[in-house]
Coordinates of C-alpha atoms and ligand atoms in Angstrom, one line a residue:
A382 CA -1.4 -12.6 -49.2
K383 CA -4.0 -10.0 -50.1
N384 CA -6.4 -11.6 -47.9
A385 CA -3.9 -11.8 -45.0
G386 CA -3.3 -8.1 -45.4
R387 CA -7.0 -7.5 -45.2
N388 CA -7.3 -9.7 -42.0
C389 CA -4.5 -7.7 -40.6
Y390 CA -6.1 -4.5 -41.2
L391 CA -9.3 -5.6 -39.6
F392 CA -7.5 -7.1 -36.7
Y393 CA -5.8 -3.8 -36.0
S394 CA -8.8 -1.8 -36.5
E395 CA -10.6 -3.8 -34.1
K396 CA -7.9 -3.2 -31.5
M397 CA -8.0 0.5 -32.0
Y398 CA -11.8 0.8 -31.9
R399 CA -11.5 -1.3 -28.6
Q400 CA -8.8 1.3 -27.2
V401 CA -10.8 4.1 -28.1
R402 CA -13.8 2.8 -26.4
E403 CA -12.0 2.0 -23.4
R404 CA -10.7 5.6 -23.3
L405 CA -14.1 6.9 -23.8
E406 CA -15.4 4.6 -21.1
I407 CA -12.7 5.9 -18.5
E408 CA -13.4 9.5 -19.7
S409 CA -17.1 9.3 -18.7
D410 CA -16.0 7.3 -15.3
I411 CA -13.9 10.1 -14.4
R412 CA -16.7 12.8 -15.1
N413 CA -19.0 10.8 -12.5
A414 CA -16.2 10.3 -10.2
L415 CA -15.8 14.1 -10.0
K416 CA -19.5 14.5 -9.8
N417 CA -20.0 11.7 -7.0
D418 CA -16.8 12.4 -5.1
E419 CA -15.2 9.1 -5.8
F420 CA -11.7 10.6 -5.5
E421 CA -9.6 10.7 -2.5
L422 CA -5.9 11.9 -1.6
H423 CA -3.6 9.8 -0.1
Y424 CA -0.3 11.4 1.4
Q425 CA 3.3 9.9 1.2
P426 CA 5.7 11.0 3.7
K427 CA 9.1 12.8 2.7
V428 CA 11.4 12.2 5.6
D429 CA 14.8 13.9 6.5
A430 CA 18.1 12.3 7.9
N431 CA 16.9 12.8 11.4
G432 CA 13.8 10.8 10.7
Q433 CA 11.3 13.7 10.8
V434 CA 8.5 14.0 8.2
K435 CA 9.0 17.4 6.5
G436 CA 6.9 16.9 3.4
A437 CA 4.5 14.7 1.8
E438 CA 3.1 14.3 -1.7
A439 CA -0.6 14.0 -2.3
L440 CA -1.5 11.3 -4.6
L441 CA -4.9 10.5 -6.2
R442 CA -6.9 7.4 -5.3
W443 CA -9.8 6.2 -7.0
Q444 CA -12.3 3.7 -5.6
H445 CA -14.7 3.1 -8.4
P446 CA -18.0 1.8 -7.1
L447 CA -18.2 -1.3 -9.4
K448 CA -14.5 -1.6 -10.9
G449 CA -12.8 -1.1 -7.6
N450 CA -9.5 0.6 -7.4
I451 CA -8.2 2.4 -10.4
S452 CA -4.4 3.4 -10.7
P453 CA -3.8 6.9 -11.4
A454 CA -1.0 5.6 -13.7
V455 CA -4.2 4.2 -15.9
F456 CA -6.7 7.3 -15.7
I457 CA -4.1 10.2 -15.6
P458 CA -3.0 9.4 -19.0
V459 CA -6.5 9.2 -20.3
A460 CA -7.4 12.3 -18.3
E461 CA -4.4 14.3 -19.8
K462 CA -5.8 14.0 -23.4
S463 CA -8.9 15.8 -22.5
D464 CA -9.8 18.8 -20.4
L465 CA -10.4 16.4 -17.6
I466 CA -6.8 16.8 -16.5
V467 CA -7.5 20.3 -15.5
K468 CA -10.7 19.4 -13.5
I469 CA -8.8 16.7 -11.7
G470 CA -6.0 19.3 -11.1
A471 CA -8.4 21.4 -9.6
W472 CA -10.0 18.9 -7.4
V473 CA -6.6 17.8 -6.0
R474 CA -5.6 21.5 -5.2
E475 CA -8.7 22.4 -3.5
K476 CA -8.6 19.2 -1.4
A477 CA -4.8 20.2 -0.5
F478 CA -5.5 23.5 0.3
H479 CA -8.4 22.3 2.5
Q480 CA -6.1 20.0 4.4
L481 CA -3.5 22.6 4.8
A482 CA -5.7 25.0 6.3
L483 CA -6.9 22.2 8.6
W484 CA -3.4 21.3 9.7
K485 CA -2.7 25.0 10.4
K486 CA -5.8 25.3 12.6
Q487 CA -5.0 22.0 14.6
H488 CA -1.4 23.2 15.0
F489 CA 0.0 20.1 13.2
P490 CA 3.6 20.0 12.6
P491 CA 4.5 22.2 9.6
I492 CA 4.6 19.8 6.5
R493 CA 5.0 20.9 3.0
L494 CA 2.5 19.3 0.8
S495 CA 3.2 18.8 -2.8
V496 CA 0.5 18.3 -5.7
N497 CA 1.4 17.0 -9.2
V498 CA 0.5 19.5 -11.9
A499 CA 0.1 18.6 -15.5
G500 CA 1.6 20.3 -18.5
Q501 CA -2.1 21.3 -19.8
E502 CA -2.6 23.5 -16.8
F503 CA 0.3 25.7 -18.0
T504 CA -0.5 25.8 -21.4
R505 CA -4.4 26.4 -20.6
N506 CA -3.4 29.2 -18.1
T507 CA -5.6 27.8 -15.6
L508 CA -3.2 27.2 -12.8
L509 CA -2.1 30.9 -11.6
Q510 CA -5.7 32.1 -11.1
H511 CA -6.6 29.0 -9.3
L512 CA -3.9 29.3 -6.9
I513 CA -4.8 32.8 -6.2
T514 CA -8.2 32.1 -5.7
L515 CA -7.4 29.3 -3.1
F516 CA -4.9 31.5 -1.2
Q517 CA -8.0 33.9 -0.8
K518 CA -10.3 31.2 0.2
Y519 CA -8.2 29.3 2.5
D520 CA -5.6 30.3 5.4
V521 CA -2.6 28.5 4.3
D522 CA 1.1 29.3 4.7
Q523 CA 2.2 29.8 1.1
H524 CA 5.7 28.2 1.5
L525 CA 4.0 25.0 2.7
L526 CA 2.5 24.5 -0.8
E527 CA 4.7 22.6 -3.6
L528 CA 4.0 21.9 -7.2
E529 CA 5.6 19.1 -8.6
I530 CA 6.3 19.2 -12.2
T531 CA 7.8 16.7 -14.6
E532 CA 10.6 17.6 -17.1
G533 CA 8.6 16.6 -20.0
T534 CA 5.8 19.2 -18.8
L535 CA 8.2 22.0 -18.5
M536 CA 9.6 21.5 -21.9
E537 CA 6.2 21.3 -23.5
S538 CA 5.5 24.8 -22.4
V539 CA 8.6 26.4 -21.8
E540 CA 7.6 30.2 -22.6
Q541 CA 4.5 30.1 -20.6
S542 CA 5.7 28.3 -17.7
L543 CA 8.8 30.6 -17.0
M544 CA 6.5 33.2 -16.7
D545 CA 4.2 31.5 -14.4
F546 CA 7.1 30.0 -12.4
R547 CA 8.4 33.5 -11.7
I548 CA 5.1 34.6 -10.3
I549 CA 4.9 31.4 -8.5
K550 CA 8.0 31.8 -6.9
N551 CA 7.2 35.5 -5.8
M552 CA 4.0 33.7 -4.0
D553 CA 6.7 31.8 -2.1
V554 CA 5.2 28.5 -3.3
H555 CA 7.8 25.9 -4.0
I556 CA 8.4 24.3 -7.4
S557 CA 9.9 20.8 -7.7
I558 CA 11.0 18.9 -10.8
D559 CA 9.5 15.6 -10.7
D560 CA 11.2 12.4 -12.1
F561 CA 14.5 14.3 -12.7
G562 CA 16.5 12.7 -15.2
T563 CA 14.0 10.6 -17.2
G564 CA 13.2 13.6 -19.7
Y565 CA 14.7 15.4 -22.5
C566 CA 16.0 18.1 -20.4
S567 CA 18.6 21.0 -20.7
L568 CA 20.6 21.8 -17.6
G569 CA 20.1 25.4 -18.8
Y570 CA 16.7 25.5 -17.2
L571 CA 18.3 24.9 -13.9
K572 CA 19.8 28.2 -14.2
N573 CA 16.9 30.0 -15.6
Y574 CA 14.1 28.9 -14.0
P575 CA 13.1 29.4 -10.1
I576 CA 13.3 25.8 -9.2
Q577 CA 13.8 24.8 -5.4
T578 CA 13.7 21.3 -5.6
L579 CA 14.8 18.5 -7.6
K580 CA 13.3 15.1 -7.5
I581 CA 15.6 12.2 -8.5
D582 CA 13.3 9.6 -10.4
K583 CA 12.9 6.1 -8.9
S584 CA 14.6 4.4 -11.8
F585 CA 18.0 5.7 -10.5
I586 CA 17.5 4.8 -7.2
D587 CA 16.5 1.1 -8.3
G588 CA 20.2 0.9 -9.7
I589 CA 21.9 2.4 -6.7
L590 CA 24.7 -0.1 -5.3
I591 CA 23.8 -2.4 -8.3
N592 CA 24.4 -0.6 -11.2
G593 CA 27.7 1.7 -11.4
R594 CA 26.0 4.2 -13.9
D595 CA 23.1 4.9 -11.8
T596 CA 25.3 5.1 -8.7
I597 CA 27.3 7.7 -10.3
I598 CA 24.4 9.7 -11.8
T599 CA 22.8 9.8 -8.5
K600 CA 25.8 11.0 -6.7
T601 CA 26.4 13.7 -9.3
V602 CA 22.9 14.9 -9.3
I603 CA 22.9 15.1 -5.7
A604 CA 26.1 17.0 -5.7
M605 CA 25.0 19.3 -8.4
A606 CA 21.7 20.2 -6.5
K607 CA 23.8 20.9 -3.5
S608 CA 26.0 23.3 -5.3
L609 CA 23.2 25.1 -6.8
D610 CA 21.6 25.3 -3.3
M611 CA 18.6 23.3 -4.4
E612 CA 17.0 20.9 -2.3
I613 CA 17.3 17.1 -3.3
V614 CA 14.6 14.4 -2.7
A615 CA 14.8 10.9 -3.8
E616 CA 11.7 8.9 -4.7
G617 CA 10.9 5.2 -4.7
V618 CA 13.4 4.4 -2.0
E619 CA 12.6 0.8 -0.6
K620 CA 15.8 -0.1 0.9
E621 CA 17.9 0.7 3.9
E622 CA 21.2 0.6 1.8
Q623 CA 19.5 3.1 -0.7
R624 CA 18.5 5.2 2.2
D625 CA 22.2 5.0 3.8
F626 CA 23.6 5.9 0.3
L627 CA 21.4 8.7 -0.1
F628 CA 21.6 10.5 3.3
G629 CA 25.4 9.7 3.2
H630 CA 25.8 11.6 -0.1
G631 CA 23.8 14.5 1.3
C632 CA 20.3 13.9 -0.2
D633 CA 17.7 16.0 1.8
L634 CA 14.6 14.1 1.9
I635 CA 13.6 10.5 1.0
Q636 CA 10.3 9.4 0.1
G637 CA 9.5 5.6 -0.6
Y638 CA 8.3 2.3 0.7
Y639 CA 11.3 2.1 3.0
Y640 CA 9.5 4.5 5.2
S641 CA 5.8 4.3 4.1
P642 CA 3.6 4.1 1.0
P643 CA 1.0 6.8 0.6
L644 CA -1.4 6.6 3.5
P645 CA -5.1 7.7 3.9
L646 CA -5.2 10.9 6.0
A647 CA -5.9 9.4 9.5
E648 CA -2.9 6.9 8.9
F649 CA -0.5 9.8 7.7
E650 CA -1.3 11.8 10.7
A651 CA -0.4 9.0 13.0
Y652 CA 2.7 8.3 11.1
V653 CA 3.7 12.0 11.4
G654 CA 2.9 11.6 15.1
S655 CA 5.0 8.7 15.7
M656 CA 8.2 10.2 13.7
N657 CA 7.9 13.9 14.8
R658 CA 8.6 14.1 18.5
E659 CA 11.1 15.9 20.3
Ligands
C2E819 P1 4.6 10.1 -9.4 O1 4.5 11.5 -9.3 O2 6.1 9.9 -9.8 O3 4.4 9.5 -8.1 C1 5.0 8.4 -7.4 C2 4.5 7.2 -7.7 O4 5.3 6.2 -7.1 C3 3.3 7.2 -6.8 O5 2.4 6.2 -7.7 C4 3.7 6.2 -5.5 O6 2.7 5.5 -4.9 C5 4.9 5.4 -6.1 N1 5.7 5.0 -5.2 C6 6.2 5.8 -4.0 N2 7.1 5.2 -3.4 C7 7.6 4.0 -4.1 C8 8.3 2.9 -3.7 O7 9.1 2.7 -2.8 N3 8.2 1.9 -4.8 C9 7.4 1.8 -5.7 N4 7.3 0.7 -6.5 N5 6.4 2.8 -6.0 C10 6.7 3.8 -5.0 P2 1.0 6.3 -7.8 O8 0.2 7.0 -6.7 O9 0.3 5.2 -8.5 O10 0.8 7.4 -8.9 C11 1.4 7.4 -10.2 C12 1.7 8.4 -11.3 O11 0.4 9.1 -11.3 C13 2.4 9.5 -10.2 O12 3.7 9.4 -10.3 C14 1.7 10.9 -11.0 O13 2.4 10.9 -12.1 C15 0.4 10.4 -11.5 N6 -0.6 11.1 -10.3 C16 -0.9 10.7 -9.1 N7 -1.7 11.7 -8.6 C17 -1.8 12.5 -9.3 C18 -2.4 13.9 -9.4 O14 -3.1 14.3 -8.3 N8 -2.1 14.6 -10.4 C19 -1.5 14.3 -11.5 N9 -1.4 15.2 -12.7 N10 -0.9 13.4 -11.5 C20 -1.0 12.4 -10.5
CA820 CA1 5.2 13.5 -8.2
CA821 CA1 7.9 11.0 -9.3
CA822 CA1 8.7 8.6 -11.1

């Protein structure tokens, strides 16, 4: 029995060792990716009930020269454990501002572009100054920038983020609560925080018209957002019945494969061109 216990210990320590090595390897790959410009942004449309593209979410894509595509679901959690997430966040915002400035110059339809913001950017106090710098550097309409922040993030850094949020709100930048319904949230912050948009998590959308509870929660969240005068966005919409249900209940914008997956820039611009005509 003693022996078995020892093997067990060895087994786990090898597994842990491997996990640590993998993490370190991804970290050093990310540093190289930032240096060698291996990241790219894709744009996923957010469509209104009239079929017009009103917004887009910028999502990171990484084509590693040897390992191929690496999903943000894999490398973002690793980056969040170190300072790398701050560097990635800065890279994404720089790109997004650059793109918004280009669209403005090209008289592209006004599309509100959202970027994801990680919790560390609030706790490390890097976000605000970066936004100010970027607005000085690029000619971008402030109301066309949106920050997507998850409930978890919000709860991690309540005091810091509340102050920052007020300043951000004064800058006319939109704040959206991402993956709404999945975190430990208190409805109190909806009252106290200057939040314009709620994004209902895909896990509820998946259950619409299948699971009675998800249907009720989704309806209730939409109704609550409306009565608080907030915008409501549904993510991960894949089916026509889901779209019909959501728009039928007053959802403002829909994002999901039903309309389009995240697209490379040129394809996204073509998509907007095909959807947004008078
Ligand atoms: P998220 O912010 O919840 O982004 C939505 C994810 O759902 C994206 O995955 C998107 O491609 C996917 N999605 C959209 N519509 C559908 C659909 O209809 N069906 C299905 N099955 N999936 C759909 P993606 O691009 O793999 O990103 C995963 C997560 O990685 C994001 O979740 C976000 O948390 C994180 N992430 C991506 N880009 C960034 C970034 O620039 N910064 C930070 N901090 N996180 C990012
Ligand atoms: Ca998001
Ligand atoms: Ca989301
Ligand atoms: Ca989600």
